[in-house]
Short mmCIF file of C-alpha atoms (C1' of nucleotides) in Angstrom, two decimals:
data_model
loop_
_atom_site.label_atom_id
_atom_site.label_comp_id
_atom_site.label_asym_id
_atom_site.label_seq_id
_atom_site.Cartn_x
_atom_site.Cartn_y
_atom_site.Cartn_z
CA MET A 27 -37.74 23.71 -35.86
CA LEU A 28 -40.71 23.80 -34.16
CA LEU A 29 -39.17 24.36 -30.69
CA SER A 30 -36.70 26.49 -29.75
CA LYS A 31 -33.42 24.79 -28.20
CA SER A 32 -34.18 27.11 -24.62
CA CYS A 33 -36.98 24.95 -24.43
CA VAL A 34 -36.11 22.04 -25.15
CA TYR A 35 -33.08 22.46 -22.74
CA GLY A 36 -35.98 23.57 -20.11
CA ILE A 37 -38.49 20.29 -21.18
CA ARG A 38 -35.49 18.09 -20.45
CA ALA A 39 -34.64 19.55 -16.77
CA VAL A 40 -38.08 19.48 -15.88
CA LEU A 41 -38.23 16.33 -17.04
CA TYR A 42 -34.94 15.47 -14.70
CA LEU A 43 -36.42 17.44 -12.03
CA SER A 44 -39.82 15.08 -12.34
CA VAL A 45 -37.39 11.79 -12.32
CA ASN A 46 -35.97 12.70 -9.07
CA ASP A 47 -38.91 13.89 -7.36
CA GLU A 48 -37.84 13.24 -4.08
CA ARG A 49 -35.28 15.05 -4.27
CA GLU A 50 -36.23 19.04 -2.79
CA TYR A 51 -33.57 20.29 -4.36
CA VAL A 52 -31.23 19.72 -7.07
CA PRO A 53 -28.48 21.84 -7.92
CA ILE A 54 -28.73 22.79 -11.61
CA LYS A 55 -24.58 22.31 -11.91
CA GLU A 56 -25.64 18.37 -12.16
CA ILE A 57 -28.46 18.67 -14.43
CA SER A 58 -26.53 20.35 -16.82
CA ASP A 59 -23.70 17.93 -16.70
CA LYS A 60 -25.76 15.31 -16.65
CA MET A 61 -27.34 16.84 -19.77
CA GLY A 62 -24.34 18.07 -21.38
CA ILE A 63 -26.33 21.83 -21.63
CA SER A 64 -24.44 25.10 -20.85
CA PHE A 65 -24.37 25.24 -16.97
CA HIS A 66 -25.13 29.37 -17.41
CA PHE A 67 -27.50 28.89 -20.04
CA LEU A 68 -29.67 26.64 -18.49
CA THR A 69 -29.93 28.62 -15.12
CA LYS A 70 -31.37 31.52 -17.16
CA ILE A 71 -34.03 29.14 -18.88
CA LEU A 72 -34.85 28.05 -15.55
CA GLN A 73 -35.29 31.72 -13.79
CA VAL A 74 -37.87 31.49 -15.98
CA LEU A 75 -39.69 28.18 -15.18
CA THR A 76 -38.60 29.70 -11.33
CA ASN A 77 -40.60 33.25 -12.02
CA ALA A 78 -43.49 31.18 -13.39
CA GLY A 79 -44.09 29.19 -10.33
CA MET A 80 -43.40 25.95 -11.88
CA ILE A 81 -40.18 25.36 -10.28
CA LYS A 82 -39.13 26.57 -6.82
CA SER A 83 -35.25 27.48 -6.11
CA MET A 84 -32.83 27.47 -3.09
CA LYS A 85 -29.70 29.54 -2.33
CA GLY A 86 -26.45 28.44 -1.05
CA ALA A 87 -25.58 24.77 0.14
CA LYS A 88 -28.09 21.93 0.00
CA GLY A 89 -29.84 24.66 -2.67
CA GLY A 90 -30.72 24.07 -5.86
CA VAL A 91 -34.15 23.93 -7.85
CA GLY A 92 -37.20 21.36 -7.61
CA LEU A 93 -40.85 21.19 -8.80
CA ASN A 94 -43.22 23.60 -6.89
CA GLN A 95 -45.84 21.47 -8.27
CA LYS A 96 -46.35 17.46 -9.14
CA ALA A 97 -44.87 16.92 -11.85
CA SER A 98 -48.70 15.29 -12.72
CA SER A 99 -49.82 18.77 -12.80
CA ILE A 100 -47.26 20.14 -14.89
CA SER A 101 -47.81 19.33 -18.84
CA LEU A 102 -45.31 19.67 -21.56
CA TYR A 103 -47.73 22.60 -23.36
CA ASP A 104 -47.23 23.86 -19.99
CA VAL A 105 -43.61 24.50 -20.04
CA ILE A 106 -43.69 25.21 -23.65
CA ARG A 107 -45.90 28.15 -22.82
CA GLU A 108 -43.20 29.42 -20.87
CA LEU A 109 -40.48 29.44 -23.06
CA ASP A 110 -41.88 29.54 -26.10
CA GLY A 111 -45.15 31.14 -25.82
CA GLU A 112 -48.00 30.29 -27.78
CA THR A 113 -47.62 31.60 -31.01
CA LEU A 114 -47.06 27.83 -32.22
CA PHE A 115 -50.39 27.21 -31.88
CA GLU A 116 -52.05 31.19 -32.43
CA GLU A 117 -50.84 32.67 -35.12
CA CYS A 118 -51.29 32.14 -38.71
CA VAL A 119 -48.46 30.01 -39.86
CA LEU A 120 -47.93 32.63 -43.19
CA GLY A 121 -48.01 35.39 -40.86
CA LEU A 122 -51.08 37.14 -42.55
CA PRO A 123 -52.84 39.04 -39.39
CA GLY A 124 -56.60 38.30 -39.10
CA CYS A 125 -56.47 34.78 -40.12
CA ALA A 126 -59.27 32.75 -39.16
CA ASP A 127 -61.34 30.56 -39.99
CA ASP A 128 -63.75 32.95 -42.06
CA ASN A 129 -60.95 34.29 -43.14
CA PRO A 130 -57.96 31.55 -43.53
CA CYS A 131 -54.81 31.81 -45.65
CA SER A 132 -53.74 28.85 -47.91
CA MET A 133 -52.11 27.23 -45.18
CA HIS A 134 -54.96 27.41 -42.09
CA LYS A 135 -57.03 24.37 -43.15
CA ILE A 136 -53.67 22.09 -42.76
CA TRP A 137 -52.88 23.27 -39.76
CA ARG A 138 -55.90 24.64 -37.86
CA VAL A 139 -56.79 20.32 -37.92
CA THR A 140 -52.91 19.61 -37.09
CA LYS A 141 -51.71 22.18 -34.38
CA ALA A 142 -55.34 21.52 -32.46
CA GLU A 143 -54.68 17.57 -32.37
CA LEU A 144 -51.08 19.00 -31.07
CA LYS A 145 -51.86 21.35 -28.45
CA LYS A 146 -54.57 18.80 -27.40
CA GLU A 147 -51.78 15.91 -27.01
CA LEU A 148 -48.80 18.30 -25.25
CA GLU A 149 -51.78 19.46 -22.78
CA GLU A 150 -52.49 15.81 -21.81
CA GLU A 151 -49.05 14.31 -21.71
CA ASN A 152 -47.81 15.51 -17.95
CA PHE A 153 -43.98 15.21 -16.97
CA GLY A 154 -45.62 12.25 -13.95
CA SER A 155 -46.39 9.88 -16.76
CA LEU A 156 -43.06 11.12 -18.16
CA ALA A 157 -40.75 10.45 -15.70
CA LYS A 158 -42.74 7.06 -14.88
CA GLN A 159 -41.68 5.74 -18.61
CA ILE A 160 -38.35 7.44 -18.13
CA THR A 161 -37.65 4.93 -15.03
CA GLU A 162 -39.05 2.68 -16.15
CA ASP A 163 -36.64 2.53 -19.03
CA GLU A 164 -39.58 2.81 -21.48
CA ILE A 165 -38.14 6.18 -23.00
CA ARG A 166 -34.96 8.07 -22.97
CA LEU A 167 -33.72 10.89 -21.13
CA TYR A 168 -30.55 11.33 -22.22
CA ASP A 169 -27.93 11.04 -25.20
CA ILE A 170 -27.43 7.61 -24.85
CA MET B 20 -42.46 28.95 -35.03
CA LEU B 21 -42.72 26.19 -37.59
CA LEU B 22 -41.34 27.75 -40.44
CA SER B 23 -39.18 30.46 -41.71
CA LYS B 24 -39.80 33.69 -42.75
CA SER B 25 -37.43 33.04 -46.35
CA CYS B 26 -40.21 29.42 -46.50
CA VAL B 27 -43.35 31.78 -45.71
CA TYR B 28 -42.22 34.13 -48.24
CA GLY B 29 -41.18 31.58 -50.95
CA ILE B 30 -44.89 30.00 -50.67
CA ARG B 31 -46.40 33.31 -50.87
CA ALA B 32 -44.19 33.56 -53.77
CA VAL B 33 -45.13 30.49 -55.49
CA LEU B 34 -48.71 31.02 -54.86
CA TYR B 35 -48.39 34.55 -56.73
CA LEU B 36 -47.07 32.96 -59.28
CA SER B 37 -49.28 29.87 -59.28
CA VAL B 38 -52.63 32.64 -59.71
CA ASN B 39 -50.72 34.47 -62.32
CA ASP B 40 -50.22 31.34 -64.20
CA GLU B 41 -50.58 32.42 -67.82
CA ARG B 42 -47.92 34.94 -67.51
CA GLU B 43 -44.55 33.54 -68.36
CA TYR B 44 -42.40 35.95 -66.18
CA VAL B 45 -43.24 37.97 -63.61
CA PRO B 46 -41.07 40.61 -61.97
CA ILE B 47 -39.74 39.79 -58.81
CA LYS B 48 -40.60 43.25 -58.02
CA GLU B 49 -44.52 42.80 -58.59
CA ILE B 50 -44.40 40.48 -56.01
CA SER B 51 -42.22 42.26 -53.43
CA ASP B 52 -44.36 44.98 -53.98
CA LYS B 53 -47.45 43.09 -53.99
CA MET B 54 -46.36 41.12 -50.94
CA GLY B 55 -44.93 44.17 -48.74
CA ILE B 56 -41.74 41.95 -49.03
CA SER B 57 -38.17 43.50 -48.89
CA PHE B 58 -37.18 43.10 -52.83
CA HIS B 59 -34.04 41.81 -52.43
CA PHE B 60 -34.52 39.24 -49.93
CA LEU B 61 -37.24 38.17 -51.97
CA THR B 62 -34.69 37.58 -54.65
CA LYS B 63 -32.78 35.29 -53.04
CA ILE B 64 -35.57 33.18 -51.53
CA LEU B 65 -36.56 32.84 -55.29
CA GLN B 66 -32.75 31.76 -56.38
CA VAL B 67 -33.09 28.67 -54.23
CA LEU B 68 -36.31 27.39 -55.99
CA THR B 69 -35.15 28.76 -59.07
CA ASN B 70 -32.01 26.45 -58.61
CA ALA B 71 -33.71 23.58 -57.80
CA GLY B 72 -35.64 23.59 -60.70
CA MET B 73 -39.09 24.56 -59.25
CA ILE B 74 -39.38 28.08 -60.93
CA LYS B 75 -37.83 29.58 -64.06
CA SER B 76 -36.04 32.75 -64.59
CA MET B 77 -34.96 35.03 -67.34
CA LYS B 78 -33.00 38.41 -67.14
CA GLY B 79 -33.77 41.66 -68.75
CA ALA B 80 -36.76 43.39 -69.97
CA LYS B 81 -39.65 41.30 -70.02
CA GLY B 82 -37.86 39.03 -67.86
CA GLY B 83 -38.88 37.94 -64.18
CA VAL B 84 -39.83 34.90 -62.46
CA GLY B 85 -42.43 32.08 -63.31
CA LEU B 86 -43.27 28.53 -62.79
CA ASN B 87 -41.13 25.62 -64.32
CA GLN B 88 -44.02 22.80 -63.53
CA LYS B 89 -47.34 22.81 -63.48
CA ALA B 90 -48.98 24.69 -60.13
CA SER B 91 -50.62 20.93 -59.67
CA SER B 92 -47.44 19.34 -59.71
CA ILE B 93 -45.75 21.47 -56.66
CA SER B 94 -46.96 20.69 -53.27
CA LEU B 95 -46.42 22.87 -50.51
CA TYR B 96 -44.12 20.35 -49.04
CA ASP B 97 -41.28 20.87 -52.31
CA VAL B 98 -41.03 24.68 -51.35
CA ILE B 99 -40.91 23.67 -47.27
CA ARG B 100 -38.51 20.88 -47.86
CA GLU B 101 -36.14 23.33 -50.77
CA LEU B 102 -36.17 26.43 -48.58
CA ASP B 103 -36.27 25.19 -44.45
CA GLY B 104 -35.23 21.24 -45.07
CA GLU B 105 -37.09 18.05 -44.21
CA THR B 106 -35.11 18.47 -40.78
CA LEU B 107 -38.45 19.18 -38.78
CA PHE B 108 -39.94 15.76 -40.22
CA GLU B 109 -36.90 13.86 -39.38
CA GLU B 110 -35.19 14.80 -36.69
CA CYS B 111 -36.06 14.38 -32.99
CA VAL B 112 -37.70 17.28 -31.69
CA LEU B 113 -35.96 16.96 -28.29
CA GLY B 114 -32.53 16.81 -30.51
CA LEU B 115 -31.39 13.79 -28.94
CA PRO B 116 -29.08 11.41 -31.77
CA GLY B 117 -30.54 8.05 -32.89
CA CYS B 118 -34.69 8.86 -31.93
CA ALA B 119 -36.26 6.20 -33.14
CA ASP B 120 -39.49 4.47 -32.61
CA ASP B 121 -37.48 1.46 -30.83
CA ASN B 122 -35.72 4.24 -28.93
CA PRO B 123 -38.03 7.04 -28.53
CA CYS B 124 -37.65 10.36 -26.30
CA SER B 125 -40.35 11.53 -24.27
CA MET B 126 -41.67 13.34 -26.47
CA HIS B 127 -41.35 11.10 -30.03
CA LYS B 128 -44.63 9.41 -29.17
CA ILE B 129 -46.53 12.86 -29.85
CA TRP B 130 -45.16 14.52 -32.64
CA ARG B 131 -44.32 10.99 -34.53
CA VAL B 132 -48.05 10.68 -35.24
CA THR B 133 -48.44 14.44 -35.78
CA LYS B 134 -45.80 15.56 -37.62
CA ALA B 135 -46.47 12.00 -40.00
CA GLU B 136 -49.52 13.73 -41.05
CA LEU B 137 -49.01 17.13 -41.03
CA LYS B 138 -46.44 15.72 -43.44
CA LYS B 139 -49.06 13.40 -45.65
CA GLU B 140 -50.83 16.81 -45.79
CA LEU B 141 -48.46 19.15 -46.97
CA GLU B 142 -47.58 16.51 -49.41
CA GLU B 143 -51.09 16.33 -50.75
CA GLU B 144 -51.68 19.95 -51.09
CA ASN B 145 -50.56 21.76 -54.45
CA PHE B 146 -50.46 24.79 -55.29
CA GLY B 147 -52.82 24.67 -58.76
CA SER B 148 -55.77 23.90 -55.79
CA LEU B 149 -54.75 26.47 -53.62
CA ALA B 150 -54.47 29.17 -56.65
CA LYS B 151 -58.08 28.08 -57.84
CA GLN B 152 -58.91 28.53 -54.03
CA ILE B 153 -57.40 32.27 -54.33
CA THR B 154 -58.79 32.86 -57.23
CA GLU B 155 -62.41 31.83 -55.99
CA ASP B 156 -61.85 34.04 -52.97
CA GLU B 157 -61.92 31.32 -50.57
CA ILE B 158 -58.40 32.01 -49.40
CA ARG B 159 -56.32 34.41 -49.55
CA LEU B 160 -52.99 35.73 -50.55
CA TYR B 161 -52.44 39.27 -48.96
CA ASP B 162 -52.46 40.80 -45.88
CA ILE B 163 -56.38 41.92 -45.86
"C1'" DA C 10 -24.72 49.80 -80.82
"C1'" DT C 11 -26.90 51.88 -76.93
"C1'" DG C 12 -29.90 52.07 -73.12
"C1'" DA C 13 -33.68 50.35 -70.31
"C1'" DT C 14 -35.10 46.13 -67.59
"C1'" DA C 15 -34.28 42.57 -64.43
"C1'" DA C 16 -32.46 38.65 -62.63
"C1'" DA C 17 -27.39 37.12 -60.06
"C1'" DA C 18 -24.27 37.34 -57.05
"C1'" DG C 19 -21.99 39.26 -53.00
"C1'" DA C 20 -20.48 42.36 -49.75
"C1'" DC C 21 -22.56 44.79 -45.71
"C1'" DT C 22 -25.71 45.58 -41.71
"C1'" DC C 23 -29.02 44.53 -37.81
"C1'" DT C 24 -31.83 41.53 -34.95
"C1'" DT C 25 -32.71 37.90 -32.64
"C1'" DA C 26 -31.13 33.40 -30.14
"C1'" DT C 27 -27.33 30.50 -28.30
"C1'" DG C 28 -24.21 31.00 -25.18
"C1'" DT C 29 -20.20 32.78 -22.04
"C1'" DC C 30 -18.07 34.73 -17.83
"C1'" DT C 31 -18.56 37.53 -13.83
"C1'" DT C 32 -19.94 39.59 -9.92
"C1'" DA C 33 -23.66 39.81 -6.91
"C1'" DA C 34 -26.98 37.81 -3.13
"C1'" DT C 35 -28.23 34.16 0.20
"C1'" DA C 36 -27.82 29.75 2.36
"C1'" DT C 37 -25.55 25.88 4.88
"C1'" DA C 38 -21.94 24.25 7.74
"C1'" DA C 39 -17.46 24.57 10.00
"C1'" DT D 18 -18.12 34.71 11.85
"C1'" DT D 19 -16.26 32.85 8.09
"C1'" DA D 20 -15.41 29.88 4.30
"C1'" DT D 21 -18.53 27.51 1.08
"C1'" DA D 22 -21.97 26.18 -2.11
"C1'" DT D 23 -25.15 28.00 -4.73
"C1'" DT D 24 -28.60 30.80 -7.51
"C1'" DA D 25 -29.61 35.35 -9.23
"C1'" DA D 26 -28.29 38.98 -12.41
"C1'" DG D 27 -26.48 40.83 -16.05
"C1'" DA D 28 -22.72 42.19 -18.91
"C1'" DC D 29 -20.87 40.73 -23.11
"C1'" DA D 30 -19.81 37.28 -27.02
"C1'" DT D 31 -20.74 34.45 -31.29
"C1'" DA D 32 -23.99 32.63 -34.47
"C1'" DA D 33 -27.68 32.32 -37.34
"C1'" DG D 34 -31.54 34.18 -39.40
"C1'" DA D 35 -33.36 38.78 -41.45
"C1'" DG D 36 -32.68 42.68 -44.10
"C1'" DT D 37 -30.31 46.35 -47.22
"C1'" DC D 38 -27.11 47.49 -50.69
"C1'" DT D 39 -24.24 47.79 -55.21
"C1'" DT D 40 -22.09 45.71 -58.65
"C1'" DT D 41 -22.43 42.19 -62.72
"C1'" DT D 42 -24.95 39.91 -66.29
"C1'" DA D 43 -27.99 39.23 -69.38
"C1'" DT D 44 -32.32 40.34 -72.11
"C1'" DC D 45 -35.20 43.49 -75.26
"C1'" DA D 46 -36.14 47.41 -77.00
"C1'" DT D 47 -35.48 51.23 -79.92
#
DNA sequence: ATGATAAAAGACTCTTATGTCTTAATATAA
DNA sequence: TTATATTAAGACATAAGAGTCTTTTATCAT
């Protein structure tokens, strides 16, 4: 599994907020209902993103969560880094400490290039662009 | 995490057997000792590869496990497929059912290319070649 | 035959990820 | 100021992955 469930849910929630960019706050309940995700679980995931300053939150009636930055300034990599950390892109696939170009493990050569490309693409893909594609029905956000 | 621990241990054990290709059977205890892996855990992992016909095993004194095919005919992908399955290469990263080129999710475009490249490299890299590189000290097998 | 060696099988434990539930805190609206 | 809506916080539950231990089975050497 490339990404944890928390991370996948986080990405999909930020996508939802990006598509609903004009609303300052969206209740988490609305997101969890629409996406079929556990409300309390999603709440905890979004708290991480709130603490990271990526989204903002407001308690009480008319409260909810909303983007704290422009959607176009948040990359897929930003969300992945907050929720899954950077081990996928930093650590040796075979778990050997000190794995490096001058001291490679058996999978080093293969994964070194692939992970660099993947990281670059994830850094370049932003939620503004993704939201636009969702709105224009080119890609989908739900399980439909 | 790209690969499970079971899978990583399995890859490293098959590497060990590939380097020790001239020995028909190597005791699992020897492998687990050298690699610092739990003996019983490794035993269970290697049973999977034995049942898959990738390695062979023999009980009793002089017994152990050994390659059941030429090292050069076993790919990294073969071992990964047996131990982690193909979900990494088949399923949608965002867990949306029915994700396909004509019905893509938000990460589809990025991961589609990357995973195809990764799969190709893993299929092309065989244990004969890796064992040769280990023997020639170009890559390492241990945590040293 | 008997004892030693080593894999096979399965029960069991520990840890982490995932998911649920309850209570507290805070903001809005009447 | 009271009721309602909503996030925050944390306890609790469940499931899966990781790891340990014991018993059984098979092979070899004496």
